[in-house]
Amino acid sequence: DLLVDELLDDNSNHEANETATEKPKINKMVIPGDCLTKYLTLENVDEIIKLKLGVGLKVKENEVFATRAGTLTNVGKNGWYVNSNQKRYIPCIDDNVLGIVEDRIGDFMRVNIFGPTSALLPILEFDGATKRNKPTLKTGALVYCRVAVANKDLEPELSCKAIGNALKKDWMTYEGTYGELMGGMDSRCSLIQARELMKPNCSVLTSLGEEFAYEIAVGENGAFWVNSEEGAPSTTVIINAIKNCQYFPVEKHPFVVRHNIETMRKKFKKNKE
Protein backbone atom coordinates (compact mmCIF):
# COMPACT_ATOMS: atom_id res chain seq x y z
CA ASP A 1 0.00 0.00 0.00
CA LEU A 2 2.83 2.39 0.83
CA LEU A 3 4.46 1.65 -2.52
CA VAL A 4 1.20 2.38 -4.36
CA ASP A 5 0.78 5.68 -2.47
CA GLU A 6 4.34 6.72 -3.34
CA LEU A 7 3.78 5.94 -7.01
CA LEU A 8 0.54 7.94 -7.03
CA ASP A 9 2.28 10.89 -5.35
CA ASP A 10 5.12 10.80 -7.89
CA ASN A 11 2.62 10.65 -10.77
CA SER A 12 0.68 13.61 -9.37
CA ASN A 13 3.85 15.67 -8.97
CA HIS A 14 4.93 14.76 -12.51
CA GLU A 15 1.54 15.86 -13.95
CA ALA A 16 1.71 19.10 -11.94
CA ASN A 17 5.17 19.88 -13.31
CA GLU A 18 3.98 19.19 -16.88
CA THR A 19 1.02 21.52 -16.40
CA ALA A 20 3.24 24.27 -15.02
CA THR A 21 5.58 24.13 -18.03
CA GLU A 22 2.92 23.29 -20.62
CA LYS A 23 3.42 24.93 -23.99
CA PRO A 24 0.69 26.05 -26.37
CA LYS A 25 -1.17 23.09 -27.80
CA ILE A 26 -2.74 22.52 -31.19
CA ASN A 27 -5.92 20.57 -31.88
CA LYS A 28 -7.26 20.72 -28.31
CA MET A 29 -10.98 20.14 -27.82
CA VAL A 30 -12.70 23.07 -26.08
CA ILE A 31 -16.21 24.02 -25.01
CA PRO A 32 -17.80 27.46 -24.39
CA GLY A 33 -16.45 29.06 -21.23
CA ASP A 34 -13.06 27.31 -21.23
CA CYS A 35 -10.17 29.60 -20.24
CA LEU A 36 -7.46 29.10 -22.84
CA THR A 37 -4.90 31.72 -21.85
CA LYS A 38 -2.34 29.15 -20.64
CA TYR A 39 -2.46 27.36 -24.00
CA LEU A 40 -1.96 30.50 -26.08
CA THR A 41 0.75 32.22 -24.01
CA LEU A 42 3.73 30.94 -22.01
CA GLU A 43 4.55 33.36 -19.19
CA ASN A 44 3.87 36.98 -20.08
CA VAL A 45 0.20 37.96 -19.99
CA ASP A 46 1.00 40.92 -22.26
CA GLU A 47 1.44 38.39 -25.09
CA ILE A 48 -2.36 38.37 -25.41
CA ILE A 49 -2.11 41.73 -27.16
CA LYS A 50 0.02 40.15 -29.91
CA LEU A 51 -2.41 37.28 -30.53
CA LYS A 52 -4.63 37.21 -33.61
CA LEU A 53 -7.84 35.61 -32.36
CA GLY A 54 -10.36 34.26 -34.85
CA VAL A 55 -13.83 32.80 -34.52
CA GLY A 56 -14.72 31.07 -31.27
CA LEU A 57 -12.33 33.08 -29.06
CA LYS A 58 -12.93 36.18 -26.95
CA VAL A 59 -10.77 38.29 -24.61
CA LYS A 60 -12.25 39.30 -21.25
CA GLU A 61 -10.26 40.81 -18.37
CA ASN A 62 -6.88 39.76 -19.86
CA GLU A 63 -8.06 36.18 -20.29
CA VAL A 64 -8.95 34.31 -23.49
CA PHE A 65 -12.16 32.27 -23.41
CA ALA A 66 -13.80 29.91 -25.88
CA THR A 67 -17.25 30.94 -27.11
CA ARG A 68 -18.04 27.76 -29.05
CA ALA A 69 -17.34 24.04 -28.97
CA GLY A 70 -14.69 22.69 -31.31
CA THR A 71 -10.95 22.24 -31.79
CA LEU A 72 -8.45 24.92 -30.78
CA THR A 73 -6.34 25.42 -33.90
CA ASN A 74 -3.15 27.39 -34.51
CA VAL A 75 -2.52 29.35 -37.73
CA GLY A 76 0.92 30.84 -38.23
CA LYS A 77 2.79 32.17 -35.21
CA ASN A 78 0.12 34.01 -33.23
CA GLY A 79 -3.12 33.11 -34.99
CA TRP A 80 -5.71 31.01 -33.13
CA TYR A 81 -9.33 30.04 -33.70
CA VAL A 82 -11.83 27.34 -32.73
CA ASN A 83 -12.51 25.01 -35.63
CA SER A 84 -16.09 23.76 -35.55
CA ASN A 85 -18.56 22.56 -38.14
CA GLN A 86 -20.96 25.47 -37.82
CA LYS A 87 -23.58 25.93 -40.52
CA ARG A 88 -23.65 29.73 -40.78
CA TYR A 89 -20.58 31.73 -41.72
CA ILE A 90 -19.66 34.64 -39.45
CA PRO A 91 -17.26 37.13 -41.13
CA CYS A 92 -13.88 37.73 -39.49
CA ILE A 93 -11.11 40.15 -40.49
CA ASP A 94 -8.67 38.78 -43.12
CA ASP A 95 -10.94 35.87 -44.07
CA ASN A 96 -10.70 34.97 -47.76
CA VAL A 97 -14.23 34.62 -49.15
CA LEU A 98 -16.07 34.07 -52.41
CA GLY A 99 -19.04 36.30 -53.06
CA ILE A 100 -21.64 37.08 -55.69
CA VAL A 101 -22.26 40.68 -56.71
CA GLU A 102 -25.90 41.56 -56.04
CA ASP A 103 -26.11 45.29 -56.71
CA ARG A 104 -24.16 48.51 -57.06
CA ILE A 105 -24.75 51.46 -54.73
CA GLY A 106 -22.72 54.55 -55.63
CA ASP A 107 -19.05 53.71 -55.17
CA PHE A 108 -19.82 50.38 -53.51
CA MET A 109 -20.92 46.95 -54.67
CA ARG A 110 -23.18 44.84 -52.49
CA VAL A 111 -21.81 41.28 -52.35
CA ASN A 112 -23.46 38.15 -51.02
CA ILE A 113 -20.87 36.24 -48.96
CA PHE A 114 -23.42 33.78 -47.52
CA GLY A 115 -23.27 35.36 -44.06
CA PRO A 116 -25.90 37.00 -41.83
CA THR A 117 -25.89 40.11 -44.07
CA SER A 118 -24.50 41.20 -47.41
CA ALA A 119 -21.07 42.86 -47.52
CA LEU A 120 -19.88 46.07 -49.17
CA LEU A 121 -16.99 46.11 -51.65
CA PRO A 122 -15.66 49.61 -52.52
CA ILE A 123 -14.95 49.95 -56.24
CA LEU A 124 -11.49 51.41 -55.55
CA GLU A 125 -10.48 48.45 -53.33
CA PHE A 126 -8.74 46.72 -56.23
CA ASP A 127 -4.99 46.74 -56.92
CA GLY A 128 -4.28 49.48 -59.47
CA ALA A 129 -7.82 50.88 -59.43
CA THR A 130 -8.28 54.65 -59.81
CA LYS A 131 -11.27 56.94 -60.25
CA ARG A 132 -10.73 56.85 -64.01
CA ASN A 133 -9.66 53.22 -64.29
CA LYS A 134 -11.82 51.01 -62.08
CA PRO A 135 -13.60 47.66 -62.48
CA THR A 136 -17.30 47.46 -63.29
CA LEU A 137 -18.50 44.10 -62.07
CA LYS A 138 -21.94 43.09 -63.31
CA THR A 139 -24.69 41.64 -61.16
CA GLY A 140 -24.06 37.93 -60.70
CA ALA A 141 -20.28 38.19 -61.08
CA LEU A 142 -18.20 35.95 -58.84
CA VAL A 143 -15.46 37.73 -56.90
CA TYR A 144 -12.70 36.45 -54.61
CA CYS A 145 -11.83 38.91 -51.85
CA ARG A 146 -10.91 39.27 -48.20
CA VAL A 147 -12.81 40.68 -45.25
CA ALA A 148 -11.27 44.07 -44.37
CA VAL A 149 -13.77 45.21 -41.71
CA ALA A 150 -15.96 42.97 -39.55
CA ASN A 151 -18.25 44.46 -36.92
CA LYS A 152 -21.31 42.79 -35.41
CA ASP A 153 -23.26 46.07 -35.65
CA LEU A 154 -22.26 47.02 -39.21
CA GLU A 155 -22.15 45.39 -42.62
CA PRO A 156 -18.80 43.72 -43.38
CA GLU A 157 -16.49 45.55 -45.76
CA LEU A 158 -14.46 43.67 -48.37
CA SER A 159 -11.25 44.39 -50.24
CA CYS A 160 -9.52 42.97 -53.31
CA LYS A 161 -6.17 44.53 -52.47
CA ALA A 162 -3.42 42.00 -51.83
CA ILE A 163 -1.65 41.98 -48.46
CA GLY A 164 0.99 39.75 -46.91
CA ASN A 165 1.96 36.81 -49.13
CA ALA A 166 -0.92 37.34 -51.57
CA LEU A 167 0.07 37.90 -55.21
CA LYS A 168 -0.30 41.59 -56.08
CA LYS A 169 -1.20 42.30 -59.71
CA ASP A 170 -3.15 45.04 -61.47
CA TRP A 171 -6.87 44.19 -61.49
CA MET A 172 -6.93 44.36 -65.32
CA THR A 173 -4.49 41.43 -65.66
CA TYR A 174 -6.74 38.96 -63.79
CA GLU A 175 -3.54 37.40 -62.43
CA GLY A 176 -3.69 38.59 -58.82
CA THR A 177 -4.89 36.62 -55.80
CA TYR A 178 -8.11 38.62 -55.52
CA GLY A 179 -10.59 39.86 -58.08
CA GLU A 180 -13.29 38.62 -60.43
CA LEU A 181 -13.24 34.91 -61.26
CA MET A 182 -13.85 34.22 -64.93
CA GLY A 183 -15.12 30.93 -66.36
CA GLY A 184 -15.17 27.71 -64.36
CA MET A 185 -17.91 26.65 -61.95
CA ASP A 186 -18.66 27.49 -58.33
CA SER A 187 -20.23 25.44 -55.57
CA ARG A 188 -20.48 25.25 -51.78
CA CYS A 189 -19.35 22.87 -49.06
CA SER A 190 -19.31 22.81 -45.26
CA LEU A 191 -17.19 25.40 -43.47
CA ILE A 192 -14.94 22.77 -41.92
CA GLN A 193 -14.36 21.22 -45.36
CA ALA A 194 -13.47 24.66 -46.75
CA ARG A 195 -10.81 25.10 -44.05
CA GLU A 196 -9.47 21.64 -44.89
CA LEU A 197 -9.18 22.62 -48.56
CA MET A 198 -7.17 25.71 -47.62
CA LYS A 199 -4.43 23.69 -45.93
CA PRO A 200 -1.12 23.50 -47.88
CA ASN A 201 -1.09 19.68 -47.95
CA CYS A 202 -4.78 18.99 -48.51
CA SER A 203 -5.19 15.30 -49.41
CA VAL A 204 -8.25 15.97 -51.59
CA LEU A 205 -6.59 18.56 -53.82
CA THR A 206 -3.36 16.56 -53.97
CA SER A 207 -5.22 13.47 -55.21
CA LEU A 208 -7.15 15.51 -57.77
CA GLY A 209 -3.95 17.14 -58.99
CA GLU A 210 -2.61 13.72 -59.96
CA GLU A 211 -5.48 13.34 -62.46
CA PHE A 212 -6.38 16.87 -63.62
CA ALA A 213 -4.80 20.23 -64.35
CA TYR A 214 -7.02 22.77 -62.63
CA GLU A 215 -7.12 25.94 -60.57
CA ILE A 216 -9.22 26.50 -57.47
CA ALA A 217 -10.20 29.34 -55.16
CA VAL A 218 -11.60 28.48 -51.73
CA GLY A 219 -13.36 30.83 -49.34
CA GLU A 220 -13.71 30.38 -45.60
CA ASN A 221 -17.43 31.01 -46.10
CA GLY A 222 -17.82 27.54 -47.63
CA ALA A 223 -17.87 28.67 -51.27
CA PHE A 224 -15.30 27.50 -53.80
CA TRP A 225 -14.58 27.91 -57.51
CA VAL A 226 -12.94 25.41 -59.87
CA ASN A 227 -11.68 25.85 -63.42
CA SER A 228 -10.22 22.87 -65.32
CA GLU A 229 -8.31 22.97 -68.59
CA GLU A 230 -10.30 19.94 -69.79
CA GLY A 231 -13.61 21.78 -69.62
CA ALA A 232 -16.94 21.29 -67.87
CA PRO A 233 -16.86 17.45 -67.50
CA SER A 234 -13.58 17.50 -65.56
CA THR A 235 -14.70 20.51 -63.53
CA THR A 236 -17.88 18.65 -62.55
CA VAL A 237 -15.86 15.61 -61.46
CA ILE A 238 -13.59 17.78 -59.29
CA ILE A 239 -16.53 19.54 -57.61
CA ASN A 240 -18.34 16.27 -56.88
CA ALA A 241 -15.17 14.72 -55.43
CA ILE A 242 -14.61 17.70 -53.13
CA LYS A 243 -18.20 17.66 -51.87
CA ASN A 244 -18.23 13.88 -51.34
CA CYS A 245 -14.95 13.85 -49.40
CA GLN A 246 -16.44 15.97 -46.62
CA TYR A 247 -18.36 12.91 -45.39
CA PHE A 248 -15.25 10.71 -45.01
CA PRO A 249 -12.12 10.82 -42.80
CA VAL A 250 -8.91 12.24 -44.25
CA GLU A 251 -7.26 8.85 -44.78
CA LYS A 252 -10.16 7.83 -47.07
CA HIS A 253 -9.98 10.91 -49.30
CA PRO A 254 -7.66 9.44 -51.99
CA PHE A 255 -9.97 6.41 -52.36
CA VAL A 256 -13.08 8.61 -52.56
CA VAL A 257 -11.45 10.80 -55.23
CA ARG A 258 -10.47 7.80 -57.37
CA HIS A 259 -13.94 6.28 -57.00
CA ASN A 260 -15.61 9.55 -58.06
CA ILE A 261 -13.33 9.92 -61.07
CA GLU A 262 -13.96 6.35 -62.26
CA THR A 263 -17.74 6.63 -61.75
CA MET A 264 -18.07 9.95 -63.57
CA ARG A 265 -15.88 8.80 -66.46
CA LYS A 266 -18.07 5.73 -66.95
CA LYS A 267 -21.19 7.93 -67.02
CA PHE A 268 -19.69 10.33 -69.55
CA LYS A 269 -18.60 7.40 -71.70
CA LYS A 270 -22.11 5.93 -71.71
CA ASN A 271 -23.63 9.30 -72.62
CA LYS A 272 -21.29 9.59 -75.62
CA GLU A 273 -22.24 6.12 -76.81
CSV table of C-alpha atoms in Angstrom, one decimal:
chain,number,residue,atom,x,y,z
A,1,ASP,CA,0.0,0.0,0.0
A,2,LEU,CA,2.8,2.4,0.8
A,3,LEU,CA,4.5,1.7,-2.5
A,4,VAL,CA,1.2,2.4,-4.4
A,5,ASP,CA,0.8,5.7,-2.5
A,6,GLU,CA,4.3,6.7,-3.3
A,7,LEU,CA,3.8,5.9,-7.0
A,8,LEU,CA,0.5,7.9,-7.0
A,9,ASP,CA,2.3,10.9,-5.4
A,10,ASP,CA,5.1,10.8,-7.9
A,11,ASN,CA,2.6,10.6,-10.8
A,12,SER,CA,0.7,13.6,-9.4
A,13,ASN,CA,3.9,15.7,-9.0
A,14,HIS,CA,4.9,14.8,-12.5
A,15,GLU,CA,1.5,15.9,-13.9
A,16,ALA,CA,1.7,19.1,-11.9
A,17,ASN,CA,5.2,19.9,-13.3
A,18,GLU,CA,4.0,19.2,-16.9
A,19,THR,CA,1.0,21.5,-16.4
A,20,ALA,CA,3.2,24.3,-15.0
A,21,THR,CA,5.6,24.1,-18.0
A,22,GLU,CA,2.9,23.3,-20.6
A,23,LYS,CA,3.4,24.9,-24.0
A,24,PRO,CA,0.7,26.1,-26.4
A,25,LYS,CA,-1.2,23.1,-27.8
A,26,ILE,CA,-2.7,22.5,-31.2
A,27,ASN,CA,-5.9,20.6,-31.9
A,28,LYS,CA,-7.3,20.7,-28.3
A,29,MET,CA,-11.0,20.1,-27.8
A,30,VAL,CA,-12.7,23.1,-26.1
A,31,ILE,CA,-16.2,24.0,-25.0
A,32,PRO,CA,-17.8,27.5,-24.4
A,33,GLY,CA,-16.4,29.1,-21.2
A,34,ASP,CA,-13.1,27.3,-21.2
A,35,CYS,CA,-10.2,29.6,-20.2
A,36,LEU,CA,-7.5,29.1,-22.8
A,37,THR,CA,-4.9,31.7,-21.9
A,38,LYS,CA,-2.3,29.1,-20.6
A,39,TYR,CA,-2.5,27.4,-24.0
A,40,LEU,CA,-2.0,30.5,-26.1
A,41,THR,CA,0.7,32.2,-24.0
A,42,LEU,CA,3.7,30.9,-22.0
A,43,GLU,CA,4.6,33.4,-19.2
A,44,ASN,CA,3.9,37.0,-20.1
A,45,VAL,CA,0.2,38.0,-20.0
A,46,ASP,CA,1.0,40.9,-22.3
A,47,GLU,CA,1.4,38.4,-25.1
A,48,ILE,CA,-2.4,38.4,-25.4
A,49,ILE,CA,-2.1,41.7,-27.2
A,50,LYS,CA,0.0,40.2,-29.9
A,51,LEU,CA,-2.4,37.3,-30.5
A,52,LYS,CA,-4.6,37.2,-33.6
A,53,LEU,CA,-7.8,35.6,-32.4
A,54,GLY,CA,-10.4,34.3,-34.9
A,55,VAL,CA,-13.8,32.8,-34.5
A,56,GLY,CA,-14.7,31.1,-31.3
A,57,LEU,CA,-12.3,33.1,-29.1
A,58,LYS,CA,-12.9,36.2,-27.0
A,59,VAL,CA,-10.8,38.3,-24.6
A,60,LYS,CA,-12.2,39.3,-21.3
A,61,GLU,CA,-10.3,40.8,-18.4
A,62,ASN,CA,-6.9,39.8,-19.9
A,63,GLU,CA,-8.1,36.2,-20.3
A,64,VAL,CA,-8.9,34.3,-23.5
A,65,PHE,CA,-12.2,32.3,-23.4
A,66,ALA,CA,-13.8,29.9,-25.9
A,67,THR,CA,-17.2,30.9,-27.1
A,68,ARG,CA,-18.0,27.8,-29.1
A,69,ALA,CA,-17.3,24.0,-29.0
A,70,GLY,CA,-14.7,22.7,-31.3
A,71,THR,CA,-11.0,22.2,-31.8
A,72,LEU,CA,-8.4,24.9,-30.8
A,73,THR,CA,-6.3,25.4,-33.9
A,74,ASN,CA,-3.1,27.4,-34.5
A,75,VAL,CA,-2.5,29.4,-37.7
A,76,GLY,CA,0.9,30.8,-38.2
A,77,LYS,CA,2.8,32.2,-35.2
A,78,ASN,CA,0.1,34.0,-33.2
A,79,GLY,CA,-3.1,33.1,-35.0
A,80,TRP,CA,-5.7,31.0,-33.1
A,81,TYR,CA,-9.3,30.0,-33.7
A,82,VAL,CA,-11.8,27.3,-32.7
A,83,ASN,CA,-12.5,25.0,-35.6
A,84,SER,CA,-16.1,23.8,-35.5
A,85,ASN,CA,-18.6,22.6,-38.1
A,86,GLN,CA,-21.0,25.5,-37.8
A,87,LYS,CA,-23.6,25.9,-40.5
A,88,ARG,CA,-23.6,29.7,-40.8
A,89,TYR,CA,-20.6,31.7,-41.7
A,90,ILE,CA,-19.7,34.6,-39.4
A,91,PRO,CA,-17.3,37.1,-41.1
A,92,CYS,CA,-13.9,37.7,-39.5
A,93,ILE,CA,-11.1,40.1,-40.5
A,94,ASP,CA,-8.7,38.8,-43.1
A,95,ASP,CA,-10.9,35.9,-44.1
A,96,ASN,CA,-10.7,35.0,-47.8
A,97,VAL,CA,-14.2,34.6,-49.1
A,98,LEU,CA,-16.1,34.1,-52.4
A,99,GLY,CA,-19.0,36.3,-53.1
A,100,ILE,CA,-21.6,37.1,-55.7
A,101,VAL,CA,-22.3,40.7,-56.7
A,102,GLU,CA,-25.9,41.6,-56.0
A,103,ASP,CA,-26.1,45.3,-56.7
A,104,ARG,CA,-24.2,48.5,-57.1
A,105,ILE,CA,-24.7,51.5,-54.7
A,106,GLY,CA,-22.7,54.5,-55.6
A,107,ASP,CA,-19.0,53.7,-55.2
A,108,PHE,CA,-19.8,50.4,-53.5
A,109,MET,CA,-20.9,46.9,-54.7
A,110,ARG,CA,-23.2,44.8,-52.5
A,111,VAL,CA,-21.8,41.3,-52.3
A,112,ASN,CA,-23.5,38.2,-51.0
A,113,ILE,CA,-20.9,36.2,-49.0
A,114,PHE,CA,-23.4,33.8,-47.5
A,115,GLY,CA,-23.3,35.4,-44.1
A,116,PRO,CA,-25.9,37.0,-41.8
A,117,THR,CA,-25.9,40.1,-44.1
A,118,SER,CA,-24.5,41.2,-47.4
A,119,ALA,CA,-21.1,42.9,-47.5
A,120,LEU,CA,-19.9,46.1,-49.2
A,121,LEU,CA,-17.0,46.1,-51.6
A,122,PRO,CA,-15.7,49.6,-52.5
A,123,ILE,CA,-15.0,50.0,-56.2
A,124,LEU,CA,-11.5,51.4,-55.6
A,125,GLU,CA,-10.5,48.5,-53.3
A,126,PHE,CA,-8.7,46.7,-56.2
A,127,ASP,CA,-5.0,46.7,-56.9
A,128,GLY,CA,-4.3,49.5,-59.5
A,129,ALA,CA,-7.8,50.9,-59.4
A,130,THR,CA,-8.3,54.6,-59.8
A,131,LYS,CA,-11.3,56.9,-60.2
A,132,ARG,CA,-10.7,56.8,-64.0
A,133,ASN,CA,-9.7,53.2,-64.3
A,134,LYS,CA,-11.8,51.0,-62.1
A,135,PRO,CA,-13.6,47.7,-62.5
A,136,THR,CA,-17.3,47.5,-63.3
A,137,LEU,CA,-18.5,44.1,-62.1
A,138,LYS,CA,-21.9,43.1,-63.3
A,139,THR,CA,-24.7,41.6,-61.2
A,140,GLY,CA,-24.1,37.9,-60.7
A,141,ALA,CA,-20.3,38.2,-61.1
A,142,LEU,CA,-18.2,36.0,-58.8
A,143,VAL,CA,-15.5,37.7,-56.9
A,144,TYR,CA,-12.7,36.5,-54.6
A,145,CYS,CA,-11.8,38.9,-51.9
A,146,ARG,CA,-10.9,39.3,-48.2
A,147,VAL,CA,-12.8,40.7,-45.2
A,148,ALA,CA,-11.3,44.1,-44.4
A,149,VAL,CA,-13.8,45.2,-41.7
A,150,ALA,CA,-16.0,43.0,-39.6
A,151,ASN,CA,-18.2,44.5,-36.9
A,152,LYS,CA,-21.3,42.8,-35.4
A,153,ASP,CA,-23.3,46.1,-35.6
A,154,LEU,CA,-22.3,47.0,-39.2
A,155,GLU,CA,-22.2,45.4,-42.6
A,156,PRO,CA,-18.8,43.7,-43.4
A,157,GLU,CA,-16.5,45.5,-45.8
A,158,LEU,CA,-14.5,43.7,-48.4
A,159,SER,CA,-11.3,44.4,-50.2
A,160,CYS,CA,-9.5,43.0,-53.3
A,161,LYS,CA,-6.2,44.5,-52.5
A,162,ALA,CA,-3.4,42.0,-51.8
A,163,ILE,CA,-1.7,42.0,-48.5
A,164,GLY,CA,1.0,39.7,-46.9
A,165,ASN,CA,2.0,36.8,-49.1
A,166,ALA,CA,-0.9,37.3,-51.6
A,167,LEU,CA,0.1,37.9,-55.2
A,168,LYS,CA,-0.3,41.6,-56.1
A,169,LYS,CA,-1.2,42.3,-59.7
A,170,ASP,CA,-3.1,45.0,-61.5
A,171,TRP,CA,-6.9,44.2,-61.5
A,172,MET,CA,-6.9,44.4,-65.3
A,173,THR,CA,-4.5,41.4,-65.7
A,174,TYR,CA,-6.7,39.0,-63.8
A,175,GLU,CA,-3.5,37.4,-62.4
A,176,GLY,CA,-3.7,38.6,-58.8
A,177,THR,CA,-4.9,36.6,-55.8
A,178,TYR,CA,-8.1,38.6,-55.5
A,179,GLY,CA,-10.6,39.9,-58.1
A,180,GLU,CA,-13.3,38.6,-60.4
A,181,LEU,CA,-13.2,34.9,-61.3
A,182,MET,CA,-13.8,34.2,-64.9
A,183,GLY,CA,-15.1,30.9,-66.4
A,184,GLY,CA,-15.2,27.7,-64.4
A,185,MET,CA,-17.9,26.6,-62.0
A,186,ASP,CA,-18.7,27.5,-58.3
A,187,SER,CA,-20.2,25.4,-55.6
A,188,ARG,CA,-20.5,25.3,-51.8
A,189,CYS,CA,-19.3,22.9,-49.1
A,190,SER,CA,-19.3,22.8,-45.3
A,191,LEU,CA,-17.2,25.4,-43.5
A,192,ILE,CA,-14.9,22.8,-41.9
A,193,GLN,CA,-14.4,21.2,-45.4
A,194,ALA,CA,-13.5,24.7,-46.7
A,195,ARG,CA,-10.8,25.1,-44.0
A,196,GLU,CA,-9.5,21.6,-44.9
A,197,LEU,CA,-9.2,22.6,-48.6
A,198,MET,CA,-7.2,25.7,-47.6
A,199,LYS,CA,-4.4,23.7,-45.9
A,200,PRO,CA,-1.1,23.5,-47.9
A,201,ASN,CA,-1.1,19.7,-48.0
A,202,CYS,CA,-4.8,19.0,-48.5
A,203,SER,CA,-5.2,15.3,-49.4
A,204,VAL,CA,-8.2,16.0,-51.6
A,205,LEU,CA,-6.6,18.6,-53.8
A,206,THR,CA,-3.4,16.6,-54.0
A,207,SER,CA,-5.2,13.5,-55.2
A,208,LEU,CA,-7.2,15.5,-57.8
A,209,GLY,CA,-3.9,17.1,-59.0
A,210,GLU,CA,-2.6,13.7,-60.0
A,211,GLU,CA,-5.5,13.3,-62.5
A,212,PHE,CA,-6.4,16.9,-63.6
A,213,ALA,CA,-4.8,20.2,-64.4
A,214,TYR,CA,-7.0,22.8,-62.6
A,215,GLU,CA,-7.1,25.9,-60.6
A,216,ILE,CA,-9.2,26.5,-57.5
A,217,ALA,CA,-10.2,29.3,-55.2
A,218,VAL,CA,-11.6,28.5,-51.7
A,219,GLY,CA,-13.4,30.8,-49.3
A,220,GLU,CA,-13.7,30.4,-45.6
A,221,ASN,CA,-17.4,31.0,-46.1
A,222,GLY,CA,-17.8,27.5,-47.6
A,223,ALA,CA,-17.9,28.7,-51.3
A,224,PHE,CA,-15.3,27.5,-53.8
A,225,TRP,CA,-14.6,27.9,-57.5
A,226,VAL,CA,-12.9,25.4,-59.9
A,227,ASN,CA,-11.7,25.8,-63.4
A,228,SER,CA,-10.2,22.9,-65.3
A,229,GLU,CA,-8.3,23.0,-68.6
A,230,GLU,CA,-10.3,19.9,-69.8
A,231,GLY,CA,-13.6,21.8,-69.6
A,232,ALA,CA,-16.9,21.3,-67.9
A,233,PRO,CA,-16.9,17.4,-67.5
A,234,SER,CA,-13.6,17.5,-65.6
A,235,THR,CA,-14.7,20.5,-63.5
A,236,THR,CA,-17.9,18.7,-62.6
A,237,VAL,CA,-15.9,15.6,-61.5
A,238,ILE,CA,-13.6,17.8,-59.3
A,239,ILE,CA,-16.5,19.5,-57.6
A,240,ASN,CA,-18.3,16.3,-56.9
A,241,ALA,CA,-15.2,14.7,-55.4
A,242,ILE,CA,-14.6,17.7,-53.1
A,243,LYS,CA,-18.2,17.7,-51.9
A,244,ASN,CA,-18.2,13.9,-51.3
A,245,CYS,CA,-14.9,13.9,-49.4
A,246,GLN,CA,-16.4,16.0,-46.6
A,247,TYR,CA,-18.4,12.9,-45.4
A,248,PHE,CA,-15.2,10.7,-45.0
A,249,PRO,CA,-12.1,10.8,-42.8
A,250,VAL,CA,-8.9,12.2,-44.2
A,251,GLU,CA,-7.3,8.8,-44.8
A,252,LYS,CA,-10.2,7.8,-47.1
A,253,HIS,CA,-10.0,10.9,-49.3
A,254,PRO,CA,-7.7,9.4,-52.0
A,255,PHE,CA,-10.0,6.4,-52.4
A,256,VAL,CA,-13.1,8.6,-52.6
A,257,VAL,CA,-11.4,10.8,-55.2
A,258,ARG,CA,-10.5,7.8,-57.4
A,259,HIS,CA,-13.9,6.3,-57.0
A,260,ASN,CA,-15.6,9.5,-58.1
A,261,ILE,CA,-13.3,9.9,-61.1
A,262,GLU,CA,-14.0,6.3,-62.3
A,263,THR,CA,-17.7,6.6,-61.7
A,264,MET,CA,-18.1,9.9,-63.6
A,265,ARG,CA,-15.9,8.8,-66.5
A,266,LYS,CA,-18.1,5.7,-66.9
A,267,LYS,CA,-21.2,7.9,-67.0
A,268,PHE,CA,-19.7,10.3,-69.6
A,269,LYS,CA,-18.6,7.4,-71.7
A,270,LYS,CA,-22.1,5.9,-71.7
A,271,ASN,CA,-23.6,9.3,-72.6
A,272,LYS,CA,-21.3,9.6,-75.6
A,273,GLU,CA,-22.2,6.1,-76.8
